[in-house]
Amino acid sequence: MAMTSLVHHVRSKMFILAHRRARGMLDGEYGSVFKGRSLDFDDLRAYVPGDEVRDIDWKASARHGSPLIRRYIAVRQHHVLLVADTGRNMAAESLSGELKKDIAVMALGVIGSLALGHGDPVGLVHGHAGGTAALPAASGDAALERLLRTVDAVGAGSAASAPEEQLEYVARTYRRRMLLFVVADESVPTERTERLLRRLRAQHEILWLTILDADLTELVQRGRRRPDIQPRPLRDIERHTAVIGPVAASARVLAAYELARTERDAARSAMLRRAGITEGRVGSADGVVSAIFALLERHRRGG
Amino acid sequence: MELMLWWIIPCGLGGGALFIWRVLRNESRVSGSRSVAHTDRLTSLPEYRSALRRHLRLLVAMVGASVVVVLGALTAGARPVTAEVVIPEQHSRDIMLCLDTSASMSSADAAVVDVFGELVTRFDGERIGLMMFDSSAAQVFPLTDDYVLVREELTRAKGIFDGSLDEQGFFAGTGIAPGSSLIGDGLASCTQGFPGPDDGTRSRSVVLATDNFVSGEPLFTLAEAASLARDKGATVYALNPGDFDYGDAPDQPGATLRDAAESTGGAYYSVDSTESVAGIVRSVQETEVAAMTGAPQRIVTDQAAWPLAIALLAVLVLLGIAWRVER
């Protein structure tokens, strides 16, 4: 495996999924995450959609014939802190059937690449019930690769997931303002999470990407619709208990599950909104680029 | 009640245990399953729990019904039988009535024919034939199980023997050879009334009614005729209404008749009065029946109906449950 294989993989995928213009826009969106910039003018560059309109140099644009953007020298670098769950929950299947950690690697890789492109160092806080650890913020593809591999190493043998522990760790450890990019699965919001997030939001910019879990009832129903395909039994990665297909497929159970999921989603969205955190959702690795784009866009608009 | 193929049950149970073990072993391998997170969000729903309880109840019932089916089939496969020992009564007897028609014998003949006329009403499968002889033998009717004919013929013969019926020609053919009462020839002819050699499927007996007073030159002596009867596999029961032997000399007519009968495995009866003929013939008939009863046989009857019926019921229950699970 090449030294930077995961980074390479993420970049190739970005290349395929977003054409040049869209990549530029993604860059612009990323650049707009941070509010407040220095006034030390650096140079001009062509406008790409997503740039702040107030950054357009109208005089220069008029002379040049197309919109130009003023670029400023950043007074300080922005630190990007990726927060990822590396418990075994992430080794389970996502909505698309891919492993959730693969989607997480893709998302972290995209944000990491964008940050490195802007010269921002990237760090990682990861962990599980067994403990939380941090990789210090660093620049360069090798550092990003190391970080992605840490997340990629999650397997069914990893310790149980404890996503709150990582947030707790971040709140406890970091003093400087950063961009937090949190990748989590469909967690159930608790009082404690909300308090933590409010506290973190006061200090950091926070982007929250929810990786959608496998739809259990959909898997069960697909098995029933296609009796020619032997349905593989569903087994919980945490407790190793099985889901009994015929039981889950009964109409009342399906309805109850659907209702519970809708309520859970609404509760999580409401909690994040109250905390002032922008949430994006993604169900597959191929959806990561557009999900992040939408997430950045919404963050810029909303923030 | 016993099991003929009892080893099928341990074999079947062993096979079943092996099958269950393999299924469980496959089940415990998680390779084929999909790992998903947060299944408790589905499995802890009260709706799921109650559906699971219902599912489990149906599964338990299904397993129970399957076990009953398997056990029923195994039990039926092991052939539960009831065995009883019966002594079958044989009805495959051939009886040849061989009557000496010399004048001294007519009342005894009438008694013999009368008794058989009654007995034939209880016959079932036996064949009976009637031959008469004086100096030569004539067949009245051959061995047959046409009992209507037999009864008619015996009634007619009785009428003629006791004089109530006068029919010229009834005795035709009995006096062709010179002499009279050629007992040896008569018995020899009677034994030829049995078709073919003895193949062991039917018992053969000759009821020979004669006083053994020979006047003339028979072709066969009584001893030769008896050996012919032996060759044919026939047993000769001799009935002598006029045993007038003097002393115990073996050449006396009664004694030779006794020897001849006993040499074929039969018996000799001397009759004092014609009334006793009936009793003797009956006793001969009864000893004959007793001798003809076959070896005790063990009759084995399959009793598979109950286990099969139970297995069938269980199959129906199983189908019903499967239908409910599918819904």
PDB file of N, CA, C and O in Angstrom, chain A residues 20 22 44 108 122 125 150-151 154-155 181 207 253 269 273 292 302:
ATOM      1  N   ARG A  20     -14.337  20.236 -12.149  1.00  0.00           N
ATOM      2  CA  ARG A  20     -13.373  21.253 -11.750  1.00  0.00           C
ATOM      3  C   ARG A  20     -14.052  22.463 -11.098  1.00  0.00           C
ATOM      4  O   ARG A  20     -13.654  22.934 -10.040  1.00  0.00           O
ATOM      5  N   ALA A  22     -16.955  22.617  -9.704  1.00  0.00           N
ATOM      6  CA  ALA A  22     -17.536  22.291  -8.409  1.00  0.00           C
ATOM      7  C   ALA A  22     -16.445  22.194  -7.344  1.00  0.00           C
ATOM      8  O   ALA A  22     -16.659  22.588  -6.197  1.00  0.00           O
ATOM      9  N   LEU A  44      -5.473  39.275  -6.189  1.00  0.00           N
ATOM     10  CA  LEU A  44      -6.805  39.059  -6.731  1.00  0.00           C
ATOM     11  C   LEU A  44      -6.841  37.678  -7.396  1.00  0.00           C
ATOM     12  O   LEU A  44      -5.841  37.213  -7.928  1.00  0.00           O
ATOM     13  N   LEU A 108     -13.843  12.656   6.164  1.00  0.00           N
ATOM     14  CA  LEU A 108     -12.689  13.269   6.839  1.00  0.00           C
ATOM     15  C   LEU A 108     -11.617  13.616   5.823  1.00  0.00           C
ATOM     16  O   LEU A 108     -10.959  14.663   5.926  1.00  0.00           O
ATOM     17  N   VAL A 122      -4.445  19.988  10.204  1.00  0.00           N
ATOM     18  CA  VAL A 122      -5.594  19.131  10.557  1.00  0.00           C
ATOM     19  C   VAL A 122      -5.201  18.182  11.679  1.00  0.00           C
ATOM     20  O   VAL A 122      -4.154  17.531  11.608  1.00  0.00           O
ATOM     21  N   VAL A 125      -9.358  13.885  16.835  1.00  0.00           N
ATOM     22  CA  VAL A 125      -9.681  13.303  18.134  1.00  0.00           C
ATOM     23  C   VAL A 125     -10.546  12.087  17.854  1.00  0.00           C
ATOM     24  O   VAL A 125     -11.548  12.179  17.152  1.00  0.00           O
ATOM     25  N   THR A 150      -6.038   5.818  10.950  1.00  0.00           N
ATOM     26  CA  THR A 150      -6.507   5.591  12.325  1.00  0.00           C
ATOM     27  C   THR A 150      -8.003   5.287  12.321  1.00  0.00           C
ATOM     28  O   THR A 150      -8.472   4.381  13.002  1.00  0.00           O
ATOM     29  N   VAL A 151      -8.723   6.058  11.510  1.00  0.00           N
ATOM     30  CA  VAL A 151     -10.173   5.854  11.454  1.00  0.00           C
ATOM     31  C   VAL A 151     -10.493   4.577  10.680  1.00  0.00           C
ATOM     32  O   VAL A 151     -11.418   3.836  11.012  1.00  0.00           O
ATOM     33  N   VAL A 154     -10.782   0.801  12.220  1.00  0.00           N
ATOM     34  CA  VAL A 154     -11.898   0.316  13.034  1.00  0.00           C
ATOM     35  C   VAL A 154     -12.389  -1.026  12.499  1.00  0.00           C
ATOM     36  O   VAL A 154     -12.482  -1.218  11.284  1.00  0.00           O
ATOM     37  N   GLY A 155     -12.662  -1.929  13.406  1.00  0.00           N
ATOM     38  CA  GLY A 155     -13.191  -3.225  12.980  1.00  0.00           C
ATOM     39  C   GLY A 155     -14.187  -3.729  14.000  1.00  0.00           C
ATOM     40  O   GLY A 155     -14.443  -3.069  15.014  1.00  0.00           O
ATOM     41  N   PHE A 181     -14.964  19.334  12.927  1.00  0.00           N
ATOM     42  CA  PHE A 181     -15.753  18.577  11.951  1.00  0.00           C
ATOM     43  C   PHE A 181     -16.058  17.229  12.592  1.00  0.00           C
ATOM     44  O   PHE A 181     -15.179  16.382  12.746  1.00  0.00           O
ATOM     45  N   LEU A 207     -19.086  21.768  12.435  1.00  0.00           N
ATOM     46  CA  LEU A 207     -19.831  21.128  11.336  1.00  0.00           C
ATOM     47  C   LEU A 207     -20.108  19.692  11.768  1.00  0.00           C
ATOM     48  O   LEU A 207     -19.222  18.998  12.247  1.00  0.00           O
ATOM     49  N   VAL A 253     -44.739  -3.573  13.427  1.00  0.00           N
ATOM     50  CA  VAL A 253     -43.362  -3.309  13.825  1.00  0.00           C
ATOM     51  C   VAL A 253     -42.747  -2.279  12.888  1.00  0.00           C
ATOM     52  O   VAL A 253     -42.078  -1.333  13.326  1.00  0.00           O
ATOM     53  N   SER A 269     -31.982  16.713  15.056  1.00  0.00           N
ATOM     54  CA  SER A 269     -31.892  17.960  14.284  1.00  0.00           C
ATOM     55  C   SER A 269     -32.223  19.153  15.167  1.00  0.00           C
ATOM     56  O   SER A 269     -31.531  20.183  15.133  1.00  0.00           O
ATOM     57  N   ARG A 273     -29.790  22.172  16.076  1.00  0.00           N
ATOM     58  CA  ARG A 273     -30.190  23.524  15.681  1.00  0.00           C
ATOM     59  C   ARG A 273     -30.162  24.457  16.893  1.00  0.00           C
ATOM     60  O   ARG A 273     -29.669  25.579  16.820  1.00  0.00           O
ATOM     61  N   ILE A 292     -21.073  17.309   1.831  1.00  0.00           N
ATOM     62  CA  ILE A 292     -20.201  18.296   2.477  1.00  0.00           C
ATOM     63  C   ILE A 292     -20.417  19.672   1.851  1.00  0.00           C
ATOM     64  O   ILE A 292     -20.457  20.691   2.539  1.00  0.00           O
ATOM     65  N   GLY A 302     -26.455  29.994   7.023  1.00  0.00           N
ATOM     66  CA  GLY A 302     -27.063  30.041   8.343  1.00  0.00           C
ATOM     67  C   GLY A 302     -26.221  30.829   9.330  1.00  0.00           C
ATOM     68  O   GLY A 302     -26.734  31.412  10.278  1.00  0.00           O
TER      69      GLY A 302
END
